[in-house]
PDB file of C-alpha atoms in Angstrom:
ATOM      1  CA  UNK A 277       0.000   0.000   0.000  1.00 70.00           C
ATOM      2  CA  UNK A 278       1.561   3.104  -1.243  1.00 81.00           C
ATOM      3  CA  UNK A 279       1.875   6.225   1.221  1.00 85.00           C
ATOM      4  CA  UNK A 280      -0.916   8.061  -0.758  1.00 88.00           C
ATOM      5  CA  UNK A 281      -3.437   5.332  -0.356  1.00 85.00           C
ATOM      6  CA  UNK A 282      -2.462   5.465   3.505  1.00 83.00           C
ATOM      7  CA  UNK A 283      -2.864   9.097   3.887  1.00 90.00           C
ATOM      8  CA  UNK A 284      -6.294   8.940   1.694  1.00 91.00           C
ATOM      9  CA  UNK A 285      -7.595   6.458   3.619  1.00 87.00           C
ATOM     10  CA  UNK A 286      -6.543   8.156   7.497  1.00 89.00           C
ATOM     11  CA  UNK A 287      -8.473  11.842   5.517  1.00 94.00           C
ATOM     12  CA  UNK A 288     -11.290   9.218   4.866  1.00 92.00           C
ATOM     13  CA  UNK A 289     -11.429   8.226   8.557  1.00 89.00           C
ATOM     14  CA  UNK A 290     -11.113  11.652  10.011  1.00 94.00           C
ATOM     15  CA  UNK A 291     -13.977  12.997   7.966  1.00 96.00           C
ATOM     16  CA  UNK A 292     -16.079   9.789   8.998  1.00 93.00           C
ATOM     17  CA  UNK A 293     -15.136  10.266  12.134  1.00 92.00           C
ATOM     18  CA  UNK A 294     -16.127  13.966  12.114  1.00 96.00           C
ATOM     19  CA  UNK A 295     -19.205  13.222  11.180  1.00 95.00           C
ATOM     20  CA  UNK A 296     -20.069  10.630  13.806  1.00 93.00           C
ATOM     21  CA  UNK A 297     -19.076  12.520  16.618  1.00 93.00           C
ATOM     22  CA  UNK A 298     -20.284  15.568  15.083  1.00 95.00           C
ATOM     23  CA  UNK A 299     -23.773  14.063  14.691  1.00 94.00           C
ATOM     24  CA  UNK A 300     -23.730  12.422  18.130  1.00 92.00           C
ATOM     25  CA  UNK A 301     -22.217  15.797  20.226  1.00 90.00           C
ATOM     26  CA  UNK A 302     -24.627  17.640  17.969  1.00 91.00           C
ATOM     27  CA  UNK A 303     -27.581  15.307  19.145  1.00 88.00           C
ATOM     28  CA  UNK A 304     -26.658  15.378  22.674  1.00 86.00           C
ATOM     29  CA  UNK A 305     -26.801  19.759  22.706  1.00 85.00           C
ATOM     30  CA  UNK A 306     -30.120  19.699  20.735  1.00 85.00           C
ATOM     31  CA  UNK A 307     -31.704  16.409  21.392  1.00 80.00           C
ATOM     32  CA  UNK A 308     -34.940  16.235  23.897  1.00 82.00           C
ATOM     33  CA  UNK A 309     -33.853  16.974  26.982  1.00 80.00           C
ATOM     34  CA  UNK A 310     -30.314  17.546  25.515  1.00 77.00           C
ATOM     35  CA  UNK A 311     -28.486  20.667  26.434  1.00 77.00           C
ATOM     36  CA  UNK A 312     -24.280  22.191  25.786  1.00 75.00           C
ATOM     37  CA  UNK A 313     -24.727  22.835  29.369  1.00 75.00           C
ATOM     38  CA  UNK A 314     -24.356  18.831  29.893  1.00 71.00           C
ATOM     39  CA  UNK A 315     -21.304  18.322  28.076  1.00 70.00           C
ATOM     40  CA  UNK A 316     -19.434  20.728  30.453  1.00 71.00           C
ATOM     41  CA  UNK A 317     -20.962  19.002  33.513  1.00 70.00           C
ATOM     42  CA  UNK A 318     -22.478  15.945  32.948  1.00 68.00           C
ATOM     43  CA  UNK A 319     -25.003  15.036  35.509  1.00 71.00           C
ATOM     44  CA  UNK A 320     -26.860  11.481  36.430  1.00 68.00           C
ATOM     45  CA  UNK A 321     -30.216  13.496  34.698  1.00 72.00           C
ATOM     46  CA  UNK A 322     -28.481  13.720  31.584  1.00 71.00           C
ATOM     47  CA  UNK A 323     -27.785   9.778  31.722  1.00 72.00           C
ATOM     48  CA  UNK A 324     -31.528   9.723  31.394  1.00 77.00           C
ATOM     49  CA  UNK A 325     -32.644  12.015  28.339  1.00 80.00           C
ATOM     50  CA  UNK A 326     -33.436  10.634  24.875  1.00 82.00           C
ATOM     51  CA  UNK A 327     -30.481  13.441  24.011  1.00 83.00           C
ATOM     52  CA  UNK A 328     -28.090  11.037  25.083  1.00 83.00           C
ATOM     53  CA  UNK A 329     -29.316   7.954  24.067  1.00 88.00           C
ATOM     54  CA  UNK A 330     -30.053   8.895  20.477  1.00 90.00           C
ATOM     55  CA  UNK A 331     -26.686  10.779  20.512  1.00 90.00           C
ATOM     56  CA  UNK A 332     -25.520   7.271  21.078  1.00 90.00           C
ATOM     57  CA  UNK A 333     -27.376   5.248  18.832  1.00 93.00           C
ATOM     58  CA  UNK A 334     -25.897   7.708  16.027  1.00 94.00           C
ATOM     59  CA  UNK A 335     -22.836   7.049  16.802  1.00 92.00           C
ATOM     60  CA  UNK A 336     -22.699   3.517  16.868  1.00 92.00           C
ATOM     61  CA  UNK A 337     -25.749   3.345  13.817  1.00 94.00           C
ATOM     62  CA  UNK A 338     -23.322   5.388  12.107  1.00 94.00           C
ATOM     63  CA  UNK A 339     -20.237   3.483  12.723  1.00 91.00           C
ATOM     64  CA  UNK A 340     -21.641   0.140  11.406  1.00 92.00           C
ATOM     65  CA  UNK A 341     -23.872   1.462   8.429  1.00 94.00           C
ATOM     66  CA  UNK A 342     -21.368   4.423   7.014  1.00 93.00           C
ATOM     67  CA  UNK A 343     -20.093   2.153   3.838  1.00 92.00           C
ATOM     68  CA  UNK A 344     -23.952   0.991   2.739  1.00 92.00           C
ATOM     69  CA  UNK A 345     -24.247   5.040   1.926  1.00 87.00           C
ATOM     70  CA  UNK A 346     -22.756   7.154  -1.211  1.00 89.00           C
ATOM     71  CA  UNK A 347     -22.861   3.913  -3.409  1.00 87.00           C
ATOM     72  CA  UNK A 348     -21.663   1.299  -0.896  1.00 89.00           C
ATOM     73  CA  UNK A 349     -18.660   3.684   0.378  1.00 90.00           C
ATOM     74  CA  UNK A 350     -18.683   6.535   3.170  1.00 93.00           C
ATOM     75  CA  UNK A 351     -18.646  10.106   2.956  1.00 94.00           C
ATOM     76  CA  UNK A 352     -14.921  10.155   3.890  1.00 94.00           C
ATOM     77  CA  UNK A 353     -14.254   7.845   0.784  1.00 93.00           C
ATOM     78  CA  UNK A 354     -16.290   9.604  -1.339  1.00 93.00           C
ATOM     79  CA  UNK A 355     -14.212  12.727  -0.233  1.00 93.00           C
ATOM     80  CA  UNK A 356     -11.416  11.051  -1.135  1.00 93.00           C
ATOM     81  CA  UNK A 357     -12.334   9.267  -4.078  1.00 92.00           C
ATOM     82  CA  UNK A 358     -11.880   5.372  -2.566  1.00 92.00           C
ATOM     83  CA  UNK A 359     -14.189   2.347  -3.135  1.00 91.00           C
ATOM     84  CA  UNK A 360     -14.031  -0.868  -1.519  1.00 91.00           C
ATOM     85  CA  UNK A 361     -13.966  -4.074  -3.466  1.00 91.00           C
ATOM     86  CA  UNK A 362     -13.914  -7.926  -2.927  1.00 89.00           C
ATOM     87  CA  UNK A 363     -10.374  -9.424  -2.716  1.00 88.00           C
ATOM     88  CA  UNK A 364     -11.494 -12.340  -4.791  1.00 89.00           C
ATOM     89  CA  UNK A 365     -13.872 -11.013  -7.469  1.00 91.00           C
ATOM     90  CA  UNK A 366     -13.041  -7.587  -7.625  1.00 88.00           C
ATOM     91  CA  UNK A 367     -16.503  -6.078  -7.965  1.00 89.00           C
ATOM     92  CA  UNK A 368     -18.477  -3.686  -5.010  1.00 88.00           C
ATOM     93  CA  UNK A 369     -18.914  -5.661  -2.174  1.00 91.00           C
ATOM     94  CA  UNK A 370     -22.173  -7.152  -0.538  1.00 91.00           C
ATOM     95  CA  UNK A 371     -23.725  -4.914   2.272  1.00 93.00           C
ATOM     96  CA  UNK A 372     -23.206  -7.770   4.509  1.00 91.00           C
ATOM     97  CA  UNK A 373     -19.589  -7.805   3.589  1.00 91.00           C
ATOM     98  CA  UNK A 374     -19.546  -4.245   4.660  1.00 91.00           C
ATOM     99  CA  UNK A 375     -21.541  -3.943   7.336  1.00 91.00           C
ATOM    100  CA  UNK A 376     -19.305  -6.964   8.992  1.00 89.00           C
ATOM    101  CA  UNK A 377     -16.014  -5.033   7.830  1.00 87.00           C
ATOM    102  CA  UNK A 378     -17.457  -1.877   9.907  1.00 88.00           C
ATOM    103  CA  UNK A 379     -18.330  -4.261  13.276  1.00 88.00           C
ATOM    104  CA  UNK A 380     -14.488  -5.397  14.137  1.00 82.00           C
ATOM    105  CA  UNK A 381     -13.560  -1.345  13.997  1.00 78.00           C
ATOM    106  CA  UNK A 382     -15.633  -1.692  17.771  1.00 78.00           C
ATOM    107  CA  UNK A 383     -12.704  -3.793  18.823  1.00 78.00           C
ATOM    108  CA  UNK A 384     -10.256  -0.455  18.935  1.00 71.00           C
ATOM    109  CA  UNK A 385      -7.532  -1.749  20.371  1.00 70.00           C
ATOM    110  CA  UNK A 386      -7.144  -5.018  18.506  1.00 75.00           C
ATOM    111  CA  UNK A 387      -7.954  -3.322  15.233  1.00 75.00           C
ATOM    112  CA  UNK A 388      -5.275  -0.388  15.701  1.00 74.00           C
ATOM    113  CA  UNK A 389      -2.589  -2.937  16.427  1.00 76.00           C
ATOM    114  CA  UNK A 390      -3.606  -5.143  13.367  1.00 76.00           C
ATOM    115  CA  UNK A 391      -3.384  -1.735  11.244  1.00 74.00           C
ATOM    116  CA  UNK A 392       0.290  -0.189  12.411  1.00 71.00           C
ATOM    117  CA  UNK A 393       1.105  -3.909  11.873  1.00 77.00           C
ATOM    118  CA  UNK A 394      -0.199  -4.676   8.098  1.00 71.00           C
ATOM    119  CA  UNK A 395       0.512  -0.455   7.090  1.00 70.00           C
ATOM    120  CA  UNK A 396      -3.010   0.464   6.744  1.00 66.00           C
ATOM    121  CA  UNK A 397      -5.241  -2.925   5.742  1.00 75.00           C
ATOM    122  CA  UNK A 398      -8.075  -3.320   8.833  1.00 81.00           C
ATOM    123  CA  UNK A 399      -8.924  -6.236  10.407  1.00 80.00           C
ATOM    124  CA  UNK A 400     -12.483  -5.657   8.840  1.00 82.00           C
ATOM    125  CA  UNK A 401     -10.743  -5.718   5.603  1.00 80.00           C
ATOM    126  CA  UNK A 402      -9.657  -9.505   6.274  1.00 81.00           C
ATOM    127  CA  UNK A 403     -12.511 -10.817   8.010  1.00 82.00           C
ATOM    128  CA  UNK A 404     -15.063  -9.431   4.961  1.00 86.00           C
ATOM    129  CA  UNK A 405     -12.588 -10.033   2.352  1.00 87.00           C
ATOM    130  CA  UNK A 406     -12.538  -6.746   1.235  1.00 87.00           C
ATOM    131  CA  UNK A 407      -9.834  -3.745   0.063  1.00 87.00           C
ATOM    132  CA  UNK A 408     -10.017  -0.263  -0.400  1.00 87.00           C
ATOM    133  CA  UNK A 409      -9.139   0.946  -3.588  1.00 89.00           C
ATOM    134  CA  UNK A 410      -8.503   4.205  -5.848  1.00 87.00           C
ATOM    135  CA  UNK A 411     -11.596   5.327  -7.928  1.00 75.00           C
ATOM    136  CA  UNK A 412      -9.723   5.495 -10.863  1.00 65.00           C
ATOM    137  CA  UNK A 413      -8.117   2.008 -11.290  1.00 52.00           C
TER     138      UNK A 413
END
């Protein structure tokens, strides 16, 4: 994997990332019974609103689903003009293949090992049998 690809692919995970913790922050200051007040001093009440529940359920919803959006690829690889492709017949990959590729990114600390390891392929990207690619290949 070439240094590009590897700094295409972090810009791709930064704006993903932007946007899921944008959306959930964003949730939890406007959601019902949300407030920025809470995210200065979070309280037990807080624990309780539908603010931060939903701001929760976006994050993870949003963490599993980003790649069956934009024509099977995320906003970030949109941005960044990346698609992700089966390893074996190199066409778009099934939105179960994706959707289990997004799961294993929940296991942060075995999946940031497995990366600075292998230079940039996930362990998503092995278990669904999957790579990300340049647009234009």
């Amino acid at each position: 994997m070439t240094k590009d690809m590897i700094r295409r692919r972090f810009l791709a995970f930064m704006i993903d990332m932007i946007i899921a913790y944008g959306g959930m922050i964003a949730l939890w200051c406007f959601g019902p019974g949300g407030g920025p007040e809470h995210l200065m001093y979070p309280t037990v009440k807080f624990w309780m609103t539908g603010a931060y529940w939903l701001g929760y359920l976006w994050l993870y919803a949003y963490g599993i689903f980003k790649d069956c959006l934009f024509g099977r690829r995320s906003l970030g690889k949109l941005c960044m003009g990346l698609w992700i492709i089966d390893t074996q017949s190199q066409a778009k990959v099934s939105y179960k293949q994706l959707i289990l590729r997004n799961i294993t990114f929940f296991i942060v600390q075995v999946e940031c090992v497995v990366v600075l390891i292998l230079r940039g392929k996930r362990l998503g990207d092995m278990v669904a049998k999957n790579k990300v690619v340049d647009r234009h290949l």
